[in-house]
Short mmCIF file of C-alpha atoms in Angstrom, two decimals:
data_model
loop_
_atom_site.label_atom_id
_atom_site.label_comp_id
_atom_site.label_asym_id
_atom_site.label_seq_id
_atom_site.Cartn_x
_atom_site.Cartn_y
_atom_site.Cartn_z
CA UNK A 1 -166.63 -139.98 -24.41
CA UNK A 2 -165.83 -137.01 -26.05
CA UNK A 3 -169.34 -136.19 -26.90
CA UNK A 4 -170.17 -136.34 -23.41
CA UNK A 5 -167.39 -134.12 -22.15
CA UNK A 6 -168.15 -131.50 -24.78
CA UNK A 7 -171.79 -131.31 -23.49
CA UNK A 8 -170.48 -130.99 -19.82
CA UNK A 9 -168.22 -128.22 -20.88
CA UNK A 10 -170.56 -126.44 -23.11
CA UNK A 11 -173.72 -126.69 -20.76
CA UNK A 12 -171.87 -126.36 -17.11
CA UNK A 13 -170.51 -122.90 -17.23
CA UNK A 14 -169.66 -123.69 -13.33
CA UNK A 15 -167.86 -126.91 -13.92
CA UNK A 16 -164.61 -125.86 -14.41
CA UNK A 17 -164.38 -122.59 -12.36
CA UNK A 18 -161.33 -124.31 -10.21
CA UNK A 19 -157.88 -124.64 -10.78
CA UNK A 20 -157.02 -127.60 -13.66
CA UNK A 21 -155.94 -129.86 -11.22
CA UNK A 22 -159.22 -130.58 -8.82
CA UNK A 23 -158.31 -132.35 -5.46
CA UNK A 24 -160.90 -134.66 -4.38
CA UNK A 25 -159.82 -134.38 -1.15
CA UNK A 26 -158.44 -132.18 1.51
CA UNK A 27 -156.55 -133.28 4.65
CA UNK A 28 -156.33 -130.86 7.49
CA UNK A 29 -153.82 -131.97 10.13
CA UNK A 30 -155.36 -130.77 13.80
CA UNK A 31 -153.17 -129.42 16.67
CA UNK A 32 -153.52 -132.98 18.43
CA UNK A 33 -151.95 -134.95 15.69
CA UNK A 34 -155.34 -135.78 14.14
CA UNK A 35 -156.46 -135.40 10.69
CA UNK A 36 -159.65 -133.92 9.10
CA UNK A 37 -160.89 -135.04 5.60
CA UNK A 38 -163.10 -132.82 3.54
CA UNK A 39 -164.42 -132.19 0.30
CA UNK A 40 -162.93 -129.30 -1.67
CA UNK A 41 -165.48 -126.53 -3.37
CA UNK A 42 -164.47 -127.49 -6.97
CA UNK A 43 -165.80 -131.23 -6.21
CA UNK A 44 -169.25 -129.80 -4.59
CA UNK A 45 -169.45 -127.88 -7.60
CA UNK A 46 -168.58 -130.45 -10.41
CA UNK A 47 -171.27 -132.55 -8.53
CA UNK A 48 -173.79 -129.88 -8.84
CA UNK A 49 -172.99 -129.54 -12.51
CA UNK A 50 -173.56 -133.17 -13.04
CA UNK A 51 -176.97 -133.13 -11.43
CA UNK A 52 -177.71 -130.13 -13.71
CA UNK A 53 -176.65 -131.88 -16.74
CA UNK A 54 -179.78 -133.87 -17.46
CA UNK A 55 -182.30 -130.46 -17.62
CA UNK A 56 -179.61 -128.74 -19.46
CA UNK A 57 -179.48 -131.26 -22.19
CA UNK A 58 -183.32 -131.11 -22.44
CA UNK A 59 -183.89 -127.78 -22.39
CA UNK A 60 -180.46 -126.27 -24.14
CA UNK A 61 -180.48 -128.40 -27.15
CA UNK A 62 -182.87 -129.95 -29.88
CA UNK A 63 -184.22 -132.43 -27.72
CA UNK A 64 -187.30 -130.61 -26.66
CA UNK A 65 -188.54 -130.04 -30.05
CA UNK A 66 -187.86 -133.23 -31.18
CA UNK A 67 -189.53 -135.56 -28.29
CA UNK A 68 -192.78 -133.30 -28.39
CA UNK A 69 -193.34 -133.54 -32.03
CA UNK A 70 -193.12 -137.20 -31.70
CA UNK A 71 -195.30 -137.39 -28.93
CA UNK A 72 -197.78 -135.47 -30.83
CA UNK A 73 -197.52 -137.65 -33.83
CA UNK A 74 -198.03 -140.87 -31.65
CA UNK A 75 -201.09 -139.25 -30.27
CA UNK A 76 -202.42 -138.27 -33.99
CA UNK A 77 -201.83 -141.95 -35.17
CA UNK A 78 -204.02 -142.97 -31.93
CA UNK A 79 -201.43 -146.06 -31.38
CA UNK A 80 -201.68 -145.30 -27.71
CA UNK A 81 -197.88 -146.65 -26.30
CA UNK A 82 -196.56 -147.44 -29.75
CA UNK A 83 -193.92 -146.78 -30.29
CA UNK A 84 -193.08 -146.98 -26.34
CA UNK A 85 -191.82 -143.91 -24.39
CA UNK A 86 -188.55 -145.51 -24.26
CA UNK A 87 -188.29 -145.83 -27.80
CA UNK A 88 -189.36 -142.29 -28.55
CA UNK A 89 -187.13 -140.81 -25.87
CA UNK A 90 -184.10 -143.08 -27.16
CA UNK A 91 -184.53 -141.67 -30.73
CA UNK A 92 -185.14 -138.41 -29.66
CA UNK A 93 -181.79 -138.51 -27.66
CA UNK A 94 -179.46 -139.96 -30.87
CA UNK A 95 -181.40 -137.38 -33.10
CA UNK A 96 -180.43 -134.71 -30.75
CA UNK A 97 -176.59 -135.78 -30.97
CA UNK A 98 -176.84 -136.11 -34.53
CA UNK A 99 -178.42 -132.57 -35.00
CA UNK A 100 -176.15 -131.03 -32.30
CA UNK A 101 -172.65 -132.79 -33.55
CA UNK A 102 -171.55 -129.62 -35.40
CA UNK A 103 -171.91 -127.48 -32.42
CA UNK A 104 -170.42 -129.92 -29.85
CA UNK A 105 -167.55 -130.74 -32.48
CA UNK A 106 -166.81 -127.10 -32.22
CA UNK A 107 -166.94 -126.86 -28.59
CA UNK A 108 -164.45 -129.92 -28.20
CA UNK A 109 -162.02 -128.31 -30.90
CA UNK A 110 -162.09 -124.77 -29.55
CA UNK A 111 -162.58 -125.42 -25.63
CA UNK A 112 -162.50 -128.93 -24.18
CA UNK A 113 -159.66 -129.75 -26.35
CA UNK A 114 -157.01 -127.22 -25.53
CA UNK A 115 -158.20 -127.38 -22.00
CA UNK A 116 -157.60 -131.17 -21.49
CA UNK A 117 -154.01 -130.48 -23.55
CA UNK A 118 -153.72 -127.56 -20.62
CA UNK A 119 -153.13 -124.87 -23.49
CA UNK A 120 -156.10 -122.61 -21.96
CA UNK A 121 -157.11 -122.02 -18.62
CA UNK A 122 -160.53 -123.05 -17.27
CA UNK A 123 -162.36 -119.41 -17.65
CA UNK A 124 -161.18 -119.39 -21.38
CA UNK A 125 -162.22 -123.00 -22.24
CA UNK A 126 -165.70 -121.64 -20.83
CA UNK A 127 -165.89 -118.92 -22.74
CA UNK A 128 -164.97 -120.46 -25.82
CA UNK A 129 -167.48 -123.17 -25.40
CA UNK A 130 -170.29 -120.63 -24.91
CA UNK A 131 -169.94 -119.10 -28.52
CA UNK A 132 -170.99 -122.22 -30.45
CA UNK A 133 -173.79 -122.73 -27.93
CA UNK A 134 -174.87 -119.12 -27.95
CA UNK A 135 -174.92 -119.23 -31.90
CA UNK A 136 -177.06 -122.35 -31.81
CA UNK A 137 -179.52 -121.00 -29.63
CA UNK A 138 -179.70 -117.65 -30.79
CA UNK A 139 -180.59 -118.85 -34.23
CA UNK A 140 -183.45 -120.72 -32.86
CA UNK A 141 -184.85 -118.40 -30.59
CA UNK A 142 -187.50 -115.85 -31.64
CA UNK A 143 -186.98 -112.35 -31.41
CA UNK A 144 -190.49 -111.80 -29.77
CA UNK A 145 -189.50 -114.43 -27.07
CA UNK A 146 -186.22 -112.85 -26.27
CA UNK A 147 -187.71 -109.27 -26.10
CA UNK A 148 -190.24 -110.69 -23.68
CA UNK A 149 -187.76 -112.05 -21.08
CA UNK A 150 -185.53 -108.93 -21.50
CA UNK A 151 -188.55 -106.72 -20.62
CA UNK A 152 -189.33 -108.87 -17.51
CA UNK A 153 -185.54 -108.71 -16.66
CA UNK A 154 -185.58 -104.96 -17.03
CA UNK A 155 -183.16 -104.81 -19.95
CA UNK A 156 -183.83 -102.31 -23.07
CA UNK A 157 -181.97 -104.24 -25.45
CA UNK A 158 -178.72 -105.70 -27.17
CA UNK A 159 -176.06 -104.09 -29.81
CA UNK A 160 -174.81 -107.45 -30.28
CA UNK A 161 -175.55 -111.19 -29.76
CA UNK A 162 -172.78 -111.49 -27.24
CA UNK A 163 -174.44 -109.20 -25.02
CA UNK A 164 -177.35 -111.42 -24.47
CA UNK A 165 -176.78 -113.26 -21.09
CA UNK A 166 -177.29 -117.12 -20.68
CA UNK A 167 -179.59 -116.58 -17.95
CA UNK A 168 -182.19 -114.60 -20.34
CA UNK A 169 -181.07 -116.76 -23.62
CA UNK A 170 -182.09 -119.99 -22.08
CA UNK A 171 -185.88 -119.32 -21.25
CA UNK A 172 -186.33 -117.55 -24.41
CA UNK A 173 -184.83 -120.62 -26.39
CA UNK A 174 -186.99 -123.03 -24.26
CA UNK A 175 -190.37 -120.73 -25.16
CA UNK A 176 -189.27 -120.77 -28.57
CA UNK A 177 -188.50 -124.58 -28.79
CA UNK A 178 -191.95 -125.26 -27.60
CA UNK A 179 -193.71 -122.80 -29.71
CA UNK A 180 -192.36 -124.50 -32.77
CA UNK A 181 -192.64 -128.23 -31.68
CA UNK A 182 -196.31 -127.38 -30.86
CA UNK A 183 -196.81 -125.63 -34.53
CA UNK A 184 -195.11 -128.92 -36.21
CA UNK A 185 -197.22 -131.09 -34.29
CA UNK A 186 -200.36 -129.13 -35.00
CA UNK A 187 -199.49 -129.62 -39.04
CA UNK A 188 -198.82 -133.25 -38.54
CA UNK A 189 -202.49 -133.75 -36.77
CA UNK A 190 -204.17 -132.34 -39.52
CA UNK A 191 -204.11 -135.32 -42.03
CA UNK A 192 -204.91 -137.89 -39.46
CA UNK A 193 -207.81 -135.80 -38.22
CA UNK A 194 -209.29 -135.42 -41.34
CA UNK A 195 -209.05 -139.39 -41.53
CA UNK A 196 -210.69 -139.59 -38.28
CA UNK A 197 -213.51 -137.25 -39.62
CA UNK A 198 -214.11 -139.28 -42.87
CA UNK A 199 -214.51 -142.47 -40.81
CA UNK A 200 -216.73 -140.97 -38.30
CA UNK A 201 -219.04 -139.41 -40.89
CA UNK A 202 -218.97 -142.59 -42.92
CA UNK A 203 -219.95 -144.72 -39.74
CA UNK A 204 -222.96 -142.10 -38.81
CA UNK A 205 -224.28 -142.48 -42.22
CA UNK A 206 -224.24 -146.25 -42.13
CA UNK A 207 -226.26 -146.12 -38.53
CA UNK A 208 -222.90 -148.16 -36.75
CA UNK A 209 -222.90 -145.39 -34.03
CA UNK A 210 -221.85 -147.86 -31.70
CA UNK A 211 -218.81 -148.50 -33.15
CA UNK A 212 -215.74 -146.72 -32.44
CA UNK A 213 -214.34 -144.59 -35.60
CA UNK A 214 -210.76 -145.03 -33.82
CA UNK A 215 -211.04 -148.73 -34.50
CA UNK A 216 -211.73 -148.27 -38.18
CA UNK A 217 -209.37 -145.17 -38.88
CA UNK A 218 -206.46 -146.46 -37.29
CA UNK A 219 -205.36 -148.87 -40.01
CA UNK A 220 -205.88 -146.25 -42.86
CA UNK A 221 -203.81 -143.68 -40.82
CA UNK A 222 -201.21 -146.31 -40.53
CA UNK A 223 -201.25 -147.24 -44.30
CA UNK A 224 -201.08 -143.59 -44.77
CA UNK A 225 -198.00 -142.95 -42.68
CA UNK A 226 -195.99 -145.89 -44.07
CA UNK A 227 -197.01 -145.02 -47.91
CA UNK A 228 -195.71 -141.63 -47.47
CA UNK A 229 -192.22 -142.99 -45.49
CA UNK A 230 -193.49 -140.89 -42.56
CA UNK A 231 -190.92 -141.83 -40.29
CA UNK A 232 -188.15 -140.41 -42.84
CA UNK A 233 -190.12 -137.18 -43.66
CA UNK A 234 -190.61 -136.35 -39.96
CA UNK A 235 -187.34 -137.11 -38.76
CA UNK A 236 -185.49 -135.55 -41.52
CA UNK A 237 -187.89 -132.49 -41.52
CA UNK A 238 -187.14 -132.37 -37.74
CA UNK A 239 -183.01 -132.47 -38.49
CA UNK A 240 -183.27 -129.88 -41.17
CA UNK A 241 -185.74 -127.14 -39.34
CA UNK A 242 -182.55 -126.30 -37.25
CA UNK A 243 -180.34 -125.68 -39.98
CA UNK A 244 -182.66 -123.74 -42.37
#
């Protein structure tokens, strides 16, 4: 629960804009003795923030890079739906929690924990939660992508990292993650592509043009992937790529 709460605080700046105590229901007495019930603005903001949480989890963490690389790896192996989409998404999600653990832990210690203990205000908690998230995202964002969106927004430049607004950092970070994921996927694709080319050439030289090369190359690609301990290499490389 602490991990989920830390994610909500770090990724939802509008979540805690209200007072520390949020009244879920407001009762307004009428002149004729009747009562009118209405939700408070804070609850509406909370519901809106929670609806945006999946998109924020995908585009503001390591999830995007991981799931794209795993999908390209499955395509390179040629194993169709093995592993299934559910397995890839689950693996990407738990690996994301593992990679983001130091960031979320810092968010909890500096922002969520003091806020729950009523030691700091909601606005101070939001500002404290932004610091580790900003550091993580800036470390993974290319300067070219940041400059691109700054130019689109009409901003000349930034003297400090703290001056980069989240509205500009989020699309730049997502673009950088997509670019990095496809670069890693390209490197993963090369050895399996070579196997496909070799098998196809051998079949053509033997005159077996009616036999699909994928049927023959699939066991060789799986054997190669298992012999080099491919899953450990891929997942380990993905995890370390965020802190190199």
